[in-house]
Short mmCIF file of C-alpha atoms in Angstrom, two decimals:
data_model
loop_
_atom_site.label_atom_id
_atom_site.label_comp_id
_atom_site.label_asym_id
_atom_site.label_seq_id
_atom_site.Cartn_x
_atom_site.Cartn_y
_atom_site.Cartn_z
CA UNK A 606 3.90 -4.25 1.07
CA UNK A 607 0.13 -4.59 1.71
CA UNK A 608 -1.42 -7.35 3.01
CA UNK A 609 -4.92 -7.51 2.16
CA UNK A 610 -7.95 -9.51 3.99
CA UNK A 611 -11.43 -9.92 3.33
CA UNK A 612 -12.99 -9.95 6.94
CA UNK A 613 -15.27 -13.04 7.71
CA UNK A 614 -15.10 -13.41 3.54
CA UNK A 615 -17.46 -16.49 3.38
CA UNK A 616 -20.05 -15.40 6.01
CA UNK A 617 -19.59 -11.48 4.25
CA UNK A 618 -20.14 -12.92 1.12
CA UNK A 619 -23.77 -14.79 2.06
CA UNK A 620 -24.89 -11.53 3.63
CA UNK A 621 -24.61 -10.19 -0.03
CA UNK A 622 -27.79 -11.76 -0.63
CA UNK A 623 -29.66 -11.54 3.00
CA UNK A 624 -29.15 -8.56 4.24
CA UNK A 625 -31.81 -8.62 6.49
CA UNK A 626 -29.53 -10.95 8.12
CA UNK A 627 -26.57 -8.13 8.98
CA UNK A 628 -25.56 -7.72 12.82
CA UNK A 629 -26.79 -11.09 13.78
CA UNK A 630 -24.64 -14.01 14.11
CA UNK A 631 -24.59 -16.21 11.05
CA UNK A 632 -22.28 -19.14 10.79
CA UNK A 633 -21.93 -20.94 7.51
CA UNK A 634 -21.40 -24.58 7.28
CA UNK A 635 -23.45 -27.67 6.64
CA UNK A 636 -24.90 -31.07 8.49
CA UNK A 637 -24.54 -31.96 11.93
CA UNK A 638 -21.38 -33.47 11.19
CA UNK A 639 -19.75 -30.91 9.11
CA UNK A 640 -17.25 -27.98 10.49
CA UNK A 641 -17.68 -23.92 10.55
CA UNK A 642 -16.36 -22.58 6.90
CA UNK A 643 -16.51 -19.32 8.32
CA UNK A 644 -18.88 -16.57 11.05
CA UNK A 645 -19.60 -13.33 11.01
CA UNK A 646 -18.14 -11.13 14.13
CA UNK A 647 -21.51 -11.40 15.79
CA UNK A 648 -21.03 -15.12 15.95
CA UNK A 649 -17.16 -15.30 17.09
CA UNK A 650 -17.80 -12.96 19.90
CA UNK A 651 -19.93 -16.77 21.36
CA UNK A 652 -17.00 -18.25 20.62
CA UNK A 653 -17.54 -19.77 17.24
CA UNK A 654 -14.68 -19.59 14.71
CA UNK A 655 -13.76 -21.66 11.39
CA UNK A 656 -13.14 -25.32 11.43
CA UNK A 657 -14.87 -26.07 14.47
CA UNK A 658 -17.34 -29.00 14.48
CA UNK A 659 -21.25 -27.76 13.53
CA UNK A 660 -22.20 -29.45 16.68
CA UNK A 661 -20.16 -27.15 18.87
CA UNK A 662 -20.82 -23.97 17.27
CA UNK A 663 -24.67 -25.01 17.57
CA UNK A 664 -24.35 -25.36 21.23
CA UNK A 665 -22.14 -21.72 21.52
CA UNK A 666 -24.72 -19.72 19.61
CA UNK A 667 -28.03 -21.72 19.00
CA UNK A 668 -28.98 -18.20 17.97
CA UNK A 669 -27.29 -18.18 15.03
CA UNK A 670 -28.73 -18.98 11.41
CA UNK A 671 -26.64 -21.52 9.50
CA UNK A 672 -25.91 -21.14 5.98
CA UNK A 673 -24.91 -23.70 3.56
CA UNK A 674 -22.00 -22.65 1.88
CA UNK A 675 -22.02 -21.40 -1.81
CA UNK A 676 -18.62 -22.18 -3.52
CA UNK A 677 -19.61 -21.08 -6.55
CA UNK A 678 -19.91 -17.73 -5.12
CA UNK A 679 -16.89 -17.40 -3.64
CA UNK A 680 -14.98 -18.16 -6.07
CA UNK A 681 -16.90 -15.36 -8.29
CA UNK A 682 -16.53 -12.94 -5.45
CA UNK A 683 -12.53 -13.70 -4.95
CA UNK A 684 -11.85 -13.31 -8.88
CA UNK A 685 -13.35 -10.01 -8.50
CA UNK A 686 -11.15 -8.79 -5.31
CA UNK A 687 -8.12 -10.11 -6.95
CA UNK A 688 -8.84 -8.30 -10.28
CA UNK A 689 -9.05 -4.67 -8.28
CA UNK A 690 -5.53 -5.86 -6.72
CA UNK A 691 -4.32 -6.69 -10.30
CA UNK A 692 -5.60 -3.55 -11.37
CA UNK A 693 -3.41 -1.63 -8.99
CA UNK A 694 0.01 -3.67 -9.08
CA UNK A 695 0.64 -7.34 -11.25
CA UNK A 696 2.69 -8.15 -8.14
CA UNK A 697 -0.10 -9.79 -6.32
CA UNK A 698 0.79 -13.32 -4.05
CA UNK A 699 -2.45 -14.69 -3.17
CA UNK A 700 -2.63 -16.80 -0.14
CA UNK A 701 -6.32 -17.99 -0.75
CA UNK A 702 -9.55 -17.03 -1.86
CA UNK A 703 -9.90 -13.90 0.02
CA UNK A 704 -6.24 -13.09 1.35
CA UNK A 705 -3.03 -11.48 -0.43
CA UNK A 706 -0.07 -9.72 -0.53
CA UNK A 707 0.63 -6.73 -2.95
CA UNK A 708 3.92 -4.92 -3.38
CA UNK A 709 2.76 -1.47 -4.29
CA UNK A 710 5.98 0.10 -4.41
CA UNK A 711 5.65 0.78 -8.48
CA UNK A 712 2.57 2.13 -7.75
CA UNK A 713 3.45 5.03 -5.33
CA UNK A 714 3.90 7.33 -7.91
CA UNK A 715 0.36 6.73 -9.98
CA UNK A 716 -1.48 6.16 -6.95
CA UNK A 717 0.09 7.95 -3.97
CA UNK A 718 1.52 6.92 -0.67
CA UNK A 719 0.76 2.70 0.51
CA UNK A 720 -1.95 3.98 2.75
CA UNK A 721 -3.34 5.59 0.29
CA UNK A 722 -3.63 2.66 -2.01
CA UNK A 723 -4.84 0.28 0.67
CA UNK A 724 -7.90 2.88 1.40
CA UNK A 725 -8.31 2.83 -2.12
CA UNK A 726 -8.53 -0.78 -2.17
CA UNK A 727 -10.87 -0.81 0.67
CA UNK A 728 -13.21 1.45 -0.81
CA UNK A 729 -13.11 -0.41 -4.39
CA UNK A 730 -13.52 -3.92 -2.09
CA UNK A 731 -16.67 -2.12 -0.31
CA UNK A 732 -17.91 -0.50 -3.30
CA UNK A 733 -17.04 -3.28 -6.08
CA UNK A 734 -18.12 -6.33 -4.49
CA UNK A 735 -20.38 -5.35 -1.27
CA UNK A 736 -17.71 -7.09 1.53
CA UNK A 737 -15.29 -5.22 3.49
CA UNK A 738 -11.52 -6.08 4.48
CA UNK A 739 -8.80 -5.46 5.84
CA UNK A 740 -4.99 -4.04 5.48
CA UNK A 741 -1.73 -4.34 6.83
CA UNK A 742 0.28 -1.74 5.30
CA UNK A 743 4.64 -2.78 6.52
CA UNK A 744 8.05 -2.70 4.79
CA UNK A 745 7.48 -6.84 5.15
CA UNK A 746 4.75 -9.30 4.31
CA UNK A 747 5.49 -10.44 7.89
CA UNK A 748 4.83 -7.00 9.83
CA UNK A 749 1.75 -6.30 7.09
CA UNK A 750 0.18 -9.70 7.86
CA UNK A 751 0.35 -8.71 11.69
CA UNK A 752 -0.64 -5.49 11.02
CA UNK A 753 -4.30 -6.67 8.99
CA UNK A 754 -4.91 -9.32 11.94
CA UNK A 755 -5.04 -6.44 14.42
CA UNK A 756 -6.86 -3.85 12.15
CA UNK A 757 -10.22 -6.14 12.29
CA UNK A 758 -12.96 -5.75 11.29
CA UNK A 759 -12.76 -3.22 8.52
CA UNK A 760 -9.11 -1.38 8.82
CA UNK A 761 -5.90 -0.41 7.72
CA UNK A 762 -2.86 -0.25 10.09
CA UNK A 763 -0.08 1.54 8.74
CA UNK A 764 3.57 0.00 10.32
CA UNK A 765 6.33 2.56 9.13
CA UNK A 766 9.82 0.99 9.14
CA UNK A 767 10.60 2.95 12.63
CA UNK A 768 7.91 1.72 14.17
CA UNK A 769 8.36 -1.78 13.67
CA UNK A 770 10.07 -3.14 16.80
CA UNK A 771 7.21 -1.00 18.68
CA UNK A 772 4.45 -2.50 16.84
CA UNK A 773 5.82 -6.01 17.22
CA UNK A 774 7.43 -6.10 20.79
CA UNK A 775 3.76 -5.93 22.82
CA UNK A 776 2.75 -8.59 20.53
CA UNK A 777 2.25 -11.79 22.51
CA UNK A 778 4.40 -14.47 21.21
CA UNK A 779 1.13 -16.50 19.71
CA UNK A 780 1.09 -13.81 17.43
CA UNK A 781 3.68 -14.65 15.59
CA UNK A 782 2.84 -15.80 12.17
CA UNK A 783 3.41 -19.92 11.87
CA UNK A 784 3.44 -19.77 15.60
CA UNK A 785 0.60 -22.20 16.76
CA UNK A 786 -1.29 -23.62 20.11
CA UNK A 787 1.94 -25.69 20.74
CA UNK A 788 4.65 -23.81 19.72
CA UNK A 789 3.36 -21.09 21.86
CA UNK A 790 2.99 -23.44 24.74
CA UNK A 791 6.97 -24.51 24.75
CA UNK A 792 7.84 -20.68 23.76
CA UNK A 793 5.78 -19.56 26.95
CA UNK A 794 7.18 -22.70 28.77
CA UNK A 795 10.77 -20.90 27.87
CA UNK A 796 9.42 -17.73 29.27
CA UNK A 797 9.10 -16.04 25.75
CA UNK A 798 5.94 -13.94 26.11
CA UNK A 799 5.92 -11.57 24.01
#
């Protein structure tokens, strides 16, 4: 199973179009009272991520340029990453615009081993529609979903079936998937770490 995810997809997708803008930190959003859609790396590493109020993410990194966002353009962009996954197995499960999960296992034989199809994917991302992501490649959707969080920006981590209790057992316990501010809270409170 691959999990596949376009890094900072909305902010990647803007710099499309202004690349003079690359390396700096760009946040896209709207209006003082509007929240972050997304930010490129340069901007998170202030502290600005998605859904937080315009107003704070101003005050993190007045540096920043703010975008409007371009829907339209996603959208365009998304149908274009999900055709190259369609074009390499039908057994695609989007999640949203720019995340999904592919079983590749009928592939293996037309297109070589998983890792080999997610760089393939990768490249065709890069090459095809000028963003890059990122891949989780895990016997699970669980393990490859962990696996493409840690493999940003712009990687592949491969989790064999071995190595899985290795992989996941450093892992503090917020980075479970589903597992949020509070339920990490009570699960630390319980002495669950990791």
């Amino acid at each position: 199973v691959l999990h596949v995810d376009m890094d900072a997809f909305y902010a990647s997708v803007e710099l499309i179009s202004r690349p003079e803008l690359r390396g700096t930190p760009v946040i896209v959003g709207g209006g003082s009272r509007g929240v972050v859609l997304s930010a490129t790396y340069e901007a998170r590493r202030f502290g600005v991520h998605s859904a937080m109020p315009m107003t704070r993410a101003r005050r993190l990194c007045p540096q920043a340029t703010v975008v409007p966002p371009s829907h339209g353009l996603y959208s365009t962009i998304s149908a274009g990453v999900m055709e190259i996954f369609r074009s390499v197995t039908p057994l695609v499960e989007p999640l949203s615009l720019d995340e999904a999960f592919l079983d590749v296992g009928g592939a293996v034989r037309r297109l070589g081993r998983p890792a080999e199809i997610g760089q393939l994917i990768r490249d065709r991302v890069a090459d095809e529609q000028g963003i890059t992501c990122s891949v989780g490649v895990a016997s699970t959707k669980f393990v490859a979903k962990l696996a493409s969080t840690r493999a940003k920006p712009d990687g592949m981590i491969v989790v064999p079936s071995a190595e899985v209790v290795a992989f996941l057992h450093p892992l503090p316990v917020g980075a479970l998937w589903g597992v949020g501010e509070k339920t990490e809270l009570a699960l630390t409170r319980l002495g669950l770490r990791t």
